[in-house]
Amino acid sequence: MIDLPLVVLTGAGVSAESGVPTFRGPDGLWRSFRPEDLATPEAFARDPKLVWEWYAWRREVVAQCAPNAAHRTLVEIEAEAARAVSGSGHGNFTLITQNVDGLHEAAGSRNLLRLHGSLWSLRCTREGLRFEDRRVPLSQLPPVCPQCDALLRPDVVWFGERLDSQVLEAAWAAAAGAATLIVIGASAVVQPAASLALVAKQNGARLIEINPDETPLSAYADEILRGPAAIELPRWWKAHSVFDTSRR
Ligand code: OAD
């Protein structure tokens, strides 16, 4: 039995088997690129075209990728959690992701908190207008705002920037109220991932980690599934797919 509410926190590793590169590790993006050149407001101010070329390349890569069995299993879990408590689908299941690839949405996840924004959303640097643009390639680099001609930026959170406060508050509340929290494919070295898991644990949640490698969270985990998410999560779900709603 799985205790509800269930919160799942995903990082780049959940999309690894879809073909999306992770950031750290032997083939990680940060082996070939420096975050300070490409993923900071200073880098964008210095050379918006360079930053945009990198994001345009990532959009191209991700556009070729499809959700994998781990993304799909999370959709099943969400639907089952909604069914488990009659009359209310909310609050039973929250998916929090650090990923900007859009694969959870493509799979069909609904109650999703995106901590780091989206590769598919653009934001006007002058007026803050946000809109989705899925064109690959974009018509010009760097792109400009259709309303005011100012530069557009990727609507993602860069190093040194604050996370959206509403998203962050919702993530804290979900983690603090979780009876079970599963961390999938996150190295847990970028905050607030590790803190969200630890606050859940401090409030009595069962902490489960799915990751082929050890992370700083492994020491706190009640259960560890050492393997790729697309194999381990469907297997875990098959073995446990009954929710216990008595703790809600
Ligand atoms: P990382 O690249 O830091 O970590 C990916 C994690 O996934 C590692 O712990 C791997 O062991 C694990 N992993 C690899 N393959 C896996 C698989 N098949 N199944 C499950 N796990 C697997 O990615 P994040 O922790 O998401 O931020 O990184 C967090 C943030 O750091 C990113 O959002 C990005 C980056 O710098 C910004 O750009 C602001």
PDB file of C-alpha atoms and ligand atoms in Angstrom:
ATOM      1  CA  MET A   1       0.000   0.000   0.000  1.00  0.00           C
ATOM      2  CA  ILE A   2       1.176   3.503  -0.801  1.00  0.00           C
ATOM      3  CA  ASP A   3       0.269   6.228   1.669  1.00  0.00           C
ATOM      4  CA  LEU A   4      -1.378   9.328   0.217  1.00  0.00           C
ATOM      5  CA  PRO A   5      -0.747  12.177  -0.385  1.00  0.00           C
ATOM      6  CA  LEU A   6       1.972  11.144  -2.794  1.00  0.00           C
ATOM      7  CA  VAL A   7       4.480  13.668  -4.115  1.00  0.00           C
ATOM      8  CA  VAL A   8       6.925  12.848  -6.889  1.00  0.00           C
ATOM      9  CA  LEU A   9       9.932  15.021  -7.600  1.00  0.00           C
ATOM     10  CA  THR A  10      11.666  14.471 -10.931  1.00  0.00           C
ATOM     11  CA  GLY A  11      14.987  15.618 -12.353  1.00  0.00           C
ATOM     12  CA  ALA A  12      16.757  15.168 -15.664  1.00  0.00           C
ATOM     13  CA  GLY A  13      17.212  11.429 -15.089  1.00  0.00           C
ATOM     14  CA  VAL A  14      13.504  10.721 -15.642  1.00  0.00           C
ATOM     15  CA  SER A  15      13.930  11.865 -19.254  1.00  0.00           C
ATOM     16  CA  ALA A  16      17.306  10.191 -19.823  1.00  0.00           C
ATOM     17  CA  GLU A  17      15.763   7.141 -21.481  1.00  0.00           C
ATOM     18  CA  SER A  18      13.789   9.423 -23.788  1.00  0.00           C
ATOM     19  CA  GLY A  19      17.130  10.660 -25.113  1.00  0.00           C
ATOM     20  CA  VAL A  20      17.230  14.025 -23.316  1.00  0.00           C
ATOM     21  CA  PRO A  21      20.766  14.705 -22.032  1.00  0.00           C
ATOM     22  CA  THR A  22      21.166  15.124 -18.271  1.00  0.00           C
ATOM     23  CA  PHE A  23      23.302  17.926 -16.814  1.00  0.00           C
ATOM     24  CA  ARG A  24      25.776  16.064 -14.626  1.00  0.00           C
ATOM     25  CA  GLY A  25      27.367  12.638 -15.014  1.00  0.00           C
ATOM     26  CA  PRO A  26      29.693  11.298 -17.728  1.00  0.00           C
ATOM     27  CA  ASP A  27      27.631  12.521 -20.736  1.00  0.00           C
ATOM     28  CA  GLY A  28      26.012  15.460 -18.938  1.00  0.00           C
ATOM     29  CA  LEU A  29      25.605  18.877 -20.591  1.00  0.00           C
ATOM     30  CA  TRP A  30      27.734  20.550 -17.939  1.00  0.00           C
ATOM     31  CA  ARG A  31      30.709  18.420 -19.104  1.00  0.00           C
ATOM     32  CA  SER A  32      30.724  20.203 -22.464  1.00  0.00           C
ATOM     33  CA  PHE A  33      29.242  23.595 -21.569  1.00  0.00           C
ATOM     34  CA  ARG A  34      29.770  26.021 -18.717  1.00  0.00           C
ATOM     35  CA  PRO A  35      26.562  27.042 -16.914  1.00  0.00           C
ATOM     36  CA  GLU A  36      27.914  30.566 -16.417  1.00  0.00           C
ATOM     37  CA  ASP A  37      28.259  31.000 -20.216  1.00  0.00           C
ATOM     38  CA  LEU A  38      24.759  29.787 -21.054  1.00  0.00           C
ATOM     39  CA  ALA A  39      22.377  29.654 -18.127  1.00  0.00           C
ATOM     40  CA  THR A  40      22.686  32.927 -16.221  1.00  0.00           C
ATOM     41  CA  PRO A  41      21.143  36.396 -16.685  1.00  0.00           C
ATOM     42  CA  GLU A  42      24.678  37.772 -17.098  1.00  0.00           C
ATOM     43  CA  ALA A  43      25.398  35.380 -19.967  1.00  0.00           C
ATOM     44  CA  PHE A  44      22.179  36.468 -21.680  1.00  0.00           C
ATOM     45  CA  ALA A  45      22.983  40.157 -21.218  1.00  0.00           C
ATOM     46  CA  ARG A  46      26.475  39.569 -22.654  1.00  0.00           C
ATOM     47  CA  ASP A  47      25.542  37.413 -25.629  1.00  0.00           C
ATOM     48  CA  PRO A  48      21.830  36.707 -26.137  1.00  0.00           C
ATOM     49  CA  LYS A  49      22.447  35.038 -29.498  1.00  0.00           C
ATOM     50  CA  LEU A  50      24.876  32.509 -28.016  1.00  0.00           C
ATOM     51  CA  VAL A  51      22.480  31.689 -25.188  1.00  0.00           C
ATOM     52  CA  TRP A  52      19.611  31.375 -27.660  1.00  0.00           C
ATOM     53  CA  GLU A  53      21.642  29.096 -29.925  1.00  0.00           C
ATOM     54  CA  TRP A  54      22.109  26.735 -26.999  1.00  0.00           C
ATOM     55  CA  TYR A  55      18.399  26.785 -26.123  1.00  0.00           C
ATOM     56  CA  ALA A  56      17.454  26.408 -29.797  1.00  0.00           C
ATOM     57  CA  TRP A  57      19.697  23.334 -29.955  1.00  0.00           C
ATOM     58  CA  ARG A  58      18.094  21.875 -26.821  1.00  0.00           C
ATOM     59  CA  ARG A  59      14.625  22.522 -28.276  1.00  0.00           C
ATOM     60  CA  GLU A  60      15.711  20.636 -31.399  1.00  0.00           C
ATOM     61  CA  VAL A  61      16.989  17.698 -29.347  1.00  0.00           C
ATOM     62  CA  VAL A  62      13.896  17.507 -27.148  1.00  0.00           C
ATOM     63  CA  ALA A  63      11.533  17.882 -30.127  1.00  0.00           C
ATOM     64  CA  GLN A  64      12.819  14.479 -31.308  1.00  0.00           C
ATOM     65  CA  CYS A  65      12.103  12.855 -27.919  1.00  0.00           C
ATOM     66  CA  ALA A  66       8.958  11.193 -26.633  1.00  0.00           C
ATOM     67  CA  PRO A  67       7.839  10.417 -23.079  1.00  0.00           C
ATOM     68  CA  ASN A  68       9.121   7.087 -21.761  1.00  0.00           C
ATOM     69  CA  ALA A  69       7.594   4.452 -19.497  1.00  0.00           C
ATOM     70  CA  ALA A  70       8.436   6.461 -16.366  1.00  0.00           C
ATOM     71  CA  HIS A  71       6.531   9.549 -17.605  1.00  0.00           C
ATOM     72  CA  ARG A  72       3.603   7.341 -18.606  1.00  0.00           C
ATOM     73  CA  THR A  73       3.552   5.529 -15.269  1.00  0.00           C
ATOM     74  CA  LEU A  74       3.331   8.871 -13.459  1.00  0.00           C
ATOM     75  CA  VAL A  75       0.187   9.651 -15.461  1.00  0.00           C
ATOM     76  CA  GLU A  76      -1.321   6.306 -14.398  1.00  0.00           C
ATOM     77  CA  ILE A  77      -0.383   6.940 -10.771  1.00  0.00           C
ATOM     78  CA  GLU A  78      -2.011  10.387 -10.888  1.00  0.00           C
ATOM     79  CA  ALA A  79      -5.237   8.952 -12.315  1.00  0.00           C
ATOM     80  CA  GLU A  80      -5.292   6.167  -9.728  1.00  0.00           C
ATOM     81  CA  ALA A  81      -4.604   8.593  -6.859  1.00  0.00           C
ATOM     82  CA  ALA A  82      -7.544  10.729  -8.020  1.00  0.00           C
ATOM     83  CA  ARG A  83      -9.798   7.669  -8.069  1.00  0.00           C
ATOM     84  CA  ALA A  84      -8.638   6.570  -4.615  1.00  0.00           C
ATOM     85  CA  VAL A  85     -10.364   9.482  -2.895  1.00  0.00           C
ATOM     86  CA  SER A  86     -13.872   9.829  -4.212  1.00  0.00           C
ATOM     87  CA  GLY A  87     -15.062  13.274  -5.154  1.00  0.00           C
ATOM     88  CA  SER A  88     -11.635  14.908  -5.132  1.00  0.00           C
ATOM     89  CA  GLY A  89      -8.689  14.466  -7.404  1.00  0.00           C
ATOM     90  CA  HIS A  90      -6.699  17.263  -5.827  1.00  0.00           C
ATOM     91  CA  GLY A  91      -4.122  17.055  -3.121  1.00  0.00           C
ATOM     92  CA  ASN A  92      -3.587  13.315  -3.480  1.00  0.00           C
ATOM     93  CA  PHE A  93      -0.836  13.552  -5.992  1.00  0.00           C
ATOM     94  CA  THR A  94       1.572  16.295  -6.932  1.00  0.00           C
ATOM     95  CA  LEU A  95       4.303  16.040  -9.497  1.00  0.00           C
ATOM     96  CA  ILE A  96       7.131  18.521  -9.031  1.00  0.00           C
ATOM     97  CA  THR A  97       9.735  18.681 -11.778  1.00  0.00           C
ATOM     98  CA  GLN A  98      13.013  20.452 -12.334  1.00  0.00           C
ATOM     99  CA  ASN A  99      12.800  19.573 -16.005  1.00  0.00           C
ATOM    100  CA  VAL A 100      12.072  22.081 -18.740  1.00  0.00           C
ATOM    101  CA  ASP A 101      11.590  19.502 -21.505  1.00  0.00           C
ATOM    102  CA  GLY A 102       7.778  19.286 -21.406  1.00  0.00           C
ATOM    103  CA  LEU A 103       7.730  15.478 -21.460  1.00  0.00           C
ATOM    104  CA  HIS A 104       5.514  15.154 -18.365  1.00  0.00           C
ATOM    105  CA  GLU A 105       2.914  17.386 -20.034  1.00  0.00           C
ATOM    106  CA  ALA A 106       3.283  15.457 -23.306  1.00  0.00           C
ATOM    107  CA  ALA A 107       2.622  12.201 -21.429  1.00  0.00           C
ATOM    108  CA  GLY A 108      -0.535  13.704 -19.872  1.00  0.00           C
ATOM    109  CA  SER A 109       0.439  14.695 -16.322  1.00  0.00           C
ATOM    110  CA  ARG A 110      -1.905  17.363 -14.968  1.00  0.00           C
ATOM    111  CA  ASN A 111      -1.079  18.391 -11.432  1.00  0.00           C
ATOM    112  CA  LEU A 112       2.426  19.494 -12.329  1.00  0.00           C
ATOM    113  CA  LEU A 113       4.641  22.114 -10.710  1.00  0.00           C
ATOM    114  CA  ARG A 114       7.510  23.184 -12.959  1.00  0.00           C
ATOM    115  CA  LEU A 115      10.241  24.584 -10.747  1.00  0.00           C
ATOM    116  CA  HIS A 116      12.500  25.668 -13.623  1.00  0.00           C
ATOM    117  CA  GLY A 117      10.006  26.784 -16.279  1.00  0.00           C
ATOM    118  CA  SER A 118       9.751  25.412 -19.797  1.00  0.00           C
ATOM    119  CA  LEU A 119      11.857  25.266 -22.947  1.00  0.00           C
ATOM    120  CA  TRP A 120       8.630  25.811 -24.899  1.00  0.00           C
ATOM    121  CA  SER A 121       7.670  29.072 -23.246  1.00  0.00           C
ATOM    122  CA  LEU A 122       9.190  32.432 -24.242  1.00  0.00           C
ATOM    123  CA  ARG A 123       9.158  35.629 -22.199  1.00  0.00           C
ATOM    124  CA  CYS A 124       9.474  39.266 -23.238  1.00  0.00           C
ATOM    125  CA  THR A 125      12.430  40.909 -21.495  1.00  0.00           C
ATOM    126  CA  ARG A 126      10.628  44.277 -21.491  1.00  0.00           C
ATOM    127  CA  GLU A 127       7.022  43.613 -20.544  1.00  0.00           C
ATOM    128  CA  GLY A 128       7.181  40.086 -19.175  1.00  0.00           C
ATOM    129  CA  LEU A 129       4.635  38.754 -21.702  1.00  0.00           C
ATOM    130  CA  ARG A 130       4.823  34.939 -21.707  1.00  0.00           C
ATOM    131  CA  PHE A 131       3.640  32.656 -24.429  1.00  0.00           C
ATOM    132  CA  GLU A 132       4.144  29.169 -25.751  1.00  0.00           C
ATOM    133  CA  ASP A 133       6.087  28.764 -28.984  1.00  0.00           C
ATOM    134  CA  ARG A 134       6.837  25.209 -30.094  1.00  0.00           C
ATOM    135  CA  ARG A 135       8.393  26.076 -33.440  1.00  0.00           C
ATOM    136  CA  VAL A 136      11.637  24.263 -34.215  1.00  0.00           C
ATOM    137  CA  PRO A 137      13.587  26.055 -35.493  1.00  0.00           C
ATOM    138  CA  LEU A 138      12.463  29.494 -34.362  1.00  0.00           C
ATOM    139  CA  SER A 139      12.151  31.994 -37.204  1.00  0.00           C
ATOM    140  CA  GLN A 140      15.014  34.170 -35.914  1.00  0.00           C
ATOM    141  CA  LEU A 141      17.698  34.055 -33.227  1.00  0.00           C
ATOM    142  CA  PRO A 142      17.494  35.788 -30.888  1.00  0.00           C
ATOM    143  CA  PRO A 143      13.697  35.988 -31.208  1.00  0.00           C
ATOM    144  CA  VAL A 144      11.885  39.278 -30.533  1.00  0.00           C
ATOM    145  CA  CYS A 145       8.550  40.042 -28.913  1.00  0.00           C
ATOM    146  CA  PRO A 146       5.650  40.064 -31.394  1.00  0.00           C
ATOM    147  CA  GLN A 147       4.088  42.992 -29.480  1.00  0.00           C
ATOM    148  CA  CYS A 148       6.972  45.340 -28.672  1.00  0.00           C
ATOM    149  CA  ASP A 149      10.028  44.060 -30.559  1.00  0.00           C
ATOM    150  CA  ALA A 150      12.108  43.691 -27.387  1.00  0.00           C
ATOM    151  CA  LEU A 151      14.291  40.601 -26.963  1.00  0.00           C
ATOM    152  CA  LEU A 152      12.569  37.416 -25.926  1.00  0.00           C
ATOM    153  CA  ARG A 153      14.240  35.054 -23.484  1.00  0.00           C
ATOM    154  CA  PRO A 154      13.642  31.409 -22.701  1.00  0.00           C
ATOM    155  CA  ASP A 155      11.049  31.245 -19.898  1.00  0.00           C
ATOM    156  CA  VAL A 156      13.301  29.152 -17.695  1.00  0.00           C
ATOM    157  CA  VAL A 157      14.974  29.789 -14.361  1.00  0.00           C
ATOM    158  CA  TRP A 158      18.669  30.488 -14.709  1.00  0.00           C
ATOM    159  CA  PHE A 159      21.369  30.200 -12.070  1.00  0.00           C
ATOM    160  CA  GLY A 160      21.179  33.198  -9.760  1.00  0.00           C
ATOM    161  CA  GLU A 161      17.455  33.744 -10.449  1.00  0.00           C
ATOM    162  CA  ARG A 162      14.567  33.221  -8.062  1.00  0.00           C
ATOM    163  CA  LEU A 163      12.076  30.471  -8.621  1.00  0.00           C
ATOM    164  CA  ASP A 164       8.481  31.557  -9.188  1.00  0.00           C
ATOM    165  CA  SER A 165       7.223  32.149  -5.644  1.00  0.00           C
ATOM    166  CA  GLN A 166       3.753  30.654  -6.210  1.00  0.00           C
ATOM    167  CA  VAL A 167       5.214  27.487  -7.716  1.00  0.00           C
ATOM    168  CA  LEU A 168       7.756  27.245  -4.927  1.00  0.00           C
ATOM    169  CA  GLU A 169       5.148  27.740  -2.188  1.00  0.00           C
ATOM    170  CA  ALA A 170       2.922  25.082  -3.718  1.00  0.00           C
ATOM    171  CA  ALA A 171       5.892  22.712  -3.913  1.00  0.00           C
ATOM    172  CA  TRP A 172       6.782  23.313  -0.240  1.00  0.00           C
ATOM    173  CA  ALA A 173       3.201  22.779   0.848  1.00  0.00           C
ATOM    174  CA  ALA A 174       2.907  19.564  -1.145  1.00  0.00           C
ATOM    175  CA  ALA A 175       6.217  18.230   0.185  1.00  0.00           C
ATOM    176  CA  ALA A 176       5.402  19.162   3.778  1.00  0.00           C
ATOM    177  CA  GLY A 177       2.049  17.389   3.532  1.00  0.00           C
ATOM    178  CA  ALA A 178       3.287  14.285   1.733  1.00  0.00           C
ATOM    179  CA  ALA A 179       2.916  10.828   3.237  1.00  0.00           C
ATOM    180  CA  THR A 180       5.115   9.418   0.483  1.00  0.00           C
ATOM    181  CA  LEU A 181       7.703  11.273  -1.587  1.00  0.00           C
ATOM    182  CA  ILE A 182       9.527   9.693  -4.506  1.00  0.00           C
ATOM    183  CA  VAL A 183      12.593  11.400  -5.969  1.00  0.00           C
ATOM    184  CA  ILE A 184      13.328  10.215  -9.486  1.00  0.00           C
ATOM    185  CA  GLY A 185      16.457  11.017 -11.482  1.00  0.00           C
ATOM    186  CA  ALA A 186      17.539  14.104  -9.552  1.00  0.00           C
ATOM    187  CA  SER A 187      21.138  14.579  -8.476  1.00  0.00           C
ATOM    188  CA  ALA A 188      19.774  16.636  -5.548  1.00  0.00           C
ATOM    189  CA  VAL A 189      22.692  19.049  -5.650  1.00  0.00           C
ATOM    190  CA  VAL A 190      20.573  21.959  -6.932  1.00  0.00           C
ATOM    191  CA  GLN A 191      18.139  23.432  -4.412  1.00  0.00           C
ATOM    192  CA  PRO A 192      15.298  23.228  -3.615  1.00  0.00           C
ATOM    193  CA  ALA A 193      15.188  19.553  -4.648  1.00  0.00           C
ATOM    194  CA  ALA A 194      17.081  18.197  -1.655  1.00  0.00           C
ATOM    195  CA  SER A 195      15.268  20.471   0.818  1.00  0.00           C
ATOM    196  CA  LEU A 196      11.848  19.477  -0.507  1.00  0.00           C
ATOM    197  CA  ALA A 197      12.690  15.829   0.025  1.00  0.00           C
ATOM    198  CA  LEU A 198      14.075  16.488   3.495  1.00  0.00           C
ATOM    199  CA  VAL A 199      11.107  18.575   4.634  1.00  0.00           C
ATOM    200  CA  ALA A 200       8.826  15.724   3.589  1.00  0.00           C
ATOM    201  CA  LYS A 201      10.976  13.275   5.493  1.00  0.00           C
ATOM    202  CA  GLN A 202      11.026  15.496   8.601  1.00  0.00           C
ATOM    203  CA  ASN A 203       7.230  15.598   8.502  1.00  0.00           C
ATOM    204  CA  GLY A 204       7.028  11.830   8.506  1.00  0.00           C
ATOM    205  CA  ALA A 205       6.899  10.985   4.803  1.00  0.00           C
ATOM    206  CA  ARG A 206       8.324   7.771   3.470  1.00  0.00           C
ATOM    207  CA  LEU A 207      11.163   8.759   1.132  1.00  0.00           C
ATOM    208  CA  ILE A 208      11.861   6.651  -1.933  1.00  0.00           C
ATOM    209  CA  GLU A 209      14.692   7.266  -4.366  1.00  0.00           C
ATOM    210  CA  ILE A 210      14.839   5.989  -7.945  1.00  0.00           C
ATOM    211  CA  ASN A 211      18.255   6.619  -9.450  1.00  0.00           C
ATOM    212  CA  PRO A 212      20.994   4.359 -10.853  1.00  0.00           C
ATOM    213  CA  ASP A 213      23.532   6.337  -8.782  1.00  0.00           C
ATOM    214  CA  GLU A 214      23.905   7.402  -5.190  1.00  0.00           C
ATOM    215  CA  THR A 215      22.933  10.999  -4.333  1.00  0.00           C
ATOM    216  CA  PRO A 216      23.124  13.132  -1.172  1.00  0.00           C
ATOM    217  CA  LEU A 217      19.520  12.027  -0.493  1.00  0.00           C
ATOM    218  CA  SER A 218      20.300   8.313  -0.554  1.00  0.00           C
ATOM    219  CA  ALA A 219      21.321   8.349   3.105  1.00  0.00           C
ATOM    220  CA  TYR A 220      17.807   9.531   4.090  1.00  0.00           C
ATOM    221  CA  ALA A 221      15.827   7.232   1.815  1.00  0.00           C
ATOM    222  CA  ASP A 222      13.565   4.538   3.271  1.00  0.00           C
ATOM    223  CA  GLU A 223      13.643   2.654  -0.009  1.00  0.00           C
ATOM    224  CA  ILE A 224      16.100   2.887  -2.892  1.00  0.00           C
ATOM    225  CA  LEU A 225      15.582   1.549  -6.387  1.00  0.00           C
ATOM    226  CA  ARG A 226      18.953   1.582  -8.087  1.00  0.00           C
ATOM    227  CA  GLY A 227      18.260   1.534 -11.785  1.00  0.00           C
ATOM    228  CA  PRO A 228      16.835   3.487 -14.707  1.00  0.00           C
ATOM    229  CA  ALA A 229      13.506   5.186 -14.034  1.00  0.00           C
ATOM    230  CA  ALA A 230      11.768   3.705 -17.092  1.00  0.00           C
ATOM    231  CA  ILE A 231      12.341   0.227 -15.666  1.00  0.00           C
ATOM    232  CA  GLU A 232      12.212   0.790 -11.909  1.00  0.00           C
ATOM    233  CA  LEU A 233       9.124   3.015 -11.648  1.00  0.00           C
ATOM    234  CA  PRO A 234       6.746   0.792 -13.699  1.00  0.00           C
ATOM    235  CA  ARG A 235       8.004  -2.224 -11.733  1.00  0.00           C
ATOM    236  CA  TRP A 236       7.488  -0.473  -8.382  1.00  0.00           C
ATOM    237  CA  TRP A 237       4.014   0.712  -9.422  1.00  0.00           C
ATOM    238  CA  LYS A 238       2.998  -2.780 -10.541  1.00  0.00           C
ATOM    239  CA  ALA A 239       4.031  -4.169  -7.167  1.00  0.00           C
ATOM    240  CA  HIS A 240       2.304  -1.442  -5.090  1.00  0.00           C
ATOM    241  CA  SER A 241      -0.608  -0.064  -7.051  1.00  0.00           C
ATOM    242  CA  VAL A 242      -3.007   0.280  -4.127  1.00  0.00           C
ATOM    243  CA  PHE A 243      -3.305   3.501  -2.171  1.00  0.00           C
ATOM    244  CA  ASP A 244      -3.923   3.821   1.539  1.00  0.00           C
ATOM    245  CA  THR A 245      -6.063   6.905   2.123  1.00  0.00           C
ATOM    246  CA  SER A 246      -6.407   6.497   5.890  1.00  0.00           C
ATOM    247  CA  ARG A 247      -3.591   8.940   6.700  1.00  0.00           C
ATOM    248  CA  ARG A 248      -5.114  11.830   4.804  1.00  0.00           C
TER     249      ARG A 248
HETATM  250  P1  OAD B   1      21.370  16.186 -13.092  1.00  0.00           P
HETATM  251  O1  OAD B   1      21.900  16.027 -14.468  1.00  0.00           O
HETATM  252  O2  OAD B   1      22.155  16.961 -12.105  1.00  0.00           O
HETATM  253  O3  OAD B   1      21.153  14.750 -12.454  1.00  0.00           O
HETATM  254  C1  OAD B   1      20.517  13.712 -13.151  1.00  0.00           C
HETATM  255  C2  OAD B   1      20.328  12.564 -12.193  1.00  0.00           C
HETATM  256  O4  OAD B   1      19.659  11.536 -12.907  1.00  0.00           O
HETATM  257  C3  OAD B   1      21.645  11.947 -11.671  1.00  0.00           C
HETATM  258  O5  OAD B   1      21.541  11.733 -10.266  1.00  0.00           O
HETATM  259  C4  OAD B   1      21.734  10.609 -12.419  1.00  0.00           C
HETATM  260  O6  OAD B   1      22.345   9.605 -11.619  1.00  0.00           O
HETATM  261  C5  OAD B   1      20.270  10.295 -12.642  1.00  0.00           C
HETATM  262  N1  OAD B   1      19.980   9.447 -13.793  1.00  0.00           N
HETATM  263  C6  OAD B   1      20.697   9.278 -14.933  1.00  0.00           C
HETATM  264  N2  OAD B   1      20.079   8.417 -15.755  1.00  0.00           N
HETATM  265  C7  OAD B   1      18.937   8.017 -15.128  1.00  0.00           C
HETATM  266  C8  OAD B   1      17.866   7.142 -15.451  1.00  0.00           C
HETATM  267  N3  OAD B   1      17.839   6.495 -16.597  1.00  0.00           N
HETATM  268  N4  OAD B   1      16.867   6.990 -14.551  1.00  0.00           N
HETATM  269  C9  OAD B   1      16.886   7.648 -13.366  1.00  0.00           C
HETATM  270  N5  OAD B   1      17.861   8.492 -13.006  1.00  0.00           N
HETATM  271  C10 OAD B   1      18.884   8.672 -13.870  1.00  0.00           C
HETATM  272  O7  OAD B   1      19.888  16.736 -13.245  1.00  0.00           O
HETATM  273  P2  OAD B   1      18.976  17.457 -12.172  1.00  0.00           P
HETATM  274  O8  OAD B   1      19.174  16.915 -10.800  1.00  0.00           O
HETATM  275  O9  OAD B   1      17.599  17.495 -12.707  1.00  0.00           O
HETATM  276  O10 OAD B   1      19.160  23.657 -13.702  1.00  0.00           O
HETATM  277  O11 OAD B   1      19.614  18.901 -12.241  1.00  0.00           O
HETATM  278  C11 OAD B   1      18.984  19.952 -11.605  1.00  0.00           C
HETATM  279  C12 OAD B   1      19.248  21.224 -12.321  1.00  0.00           C
HETATM  280  O12 OAD B   1      20.646  21.376 -12.574  1.00  0.00           O
HETATM  281  C13 OAD B   1      18.643  21.329 -13.705  1.00  0.00           C
HETATM  282  O13 OAD B   1      17.294  21.666 -13.668  1.00  0.00           O
HETATM  283  C14 OAD B   1      19.481  22.396 -14.317  1.00  0.00           C
HETATM  284  C15 OAD B   1      20.825  21.890 -13.902  1.00  0.00           C
HETATM  285  O14 OAD B   1      21.856  22.772 -13.860  1.00  0.00           O
HETATM  286  C16 OAD B   1      19.271  24.797 -14.407  1.00  0.00           C
HETATM  287  O15 OAD B   1      19.582  24.834 -15.589  1.00  0.00           O
HETATM  288  C17 OAD B   1      18.968  26.020 -13.613  1.00  0.00           C
END
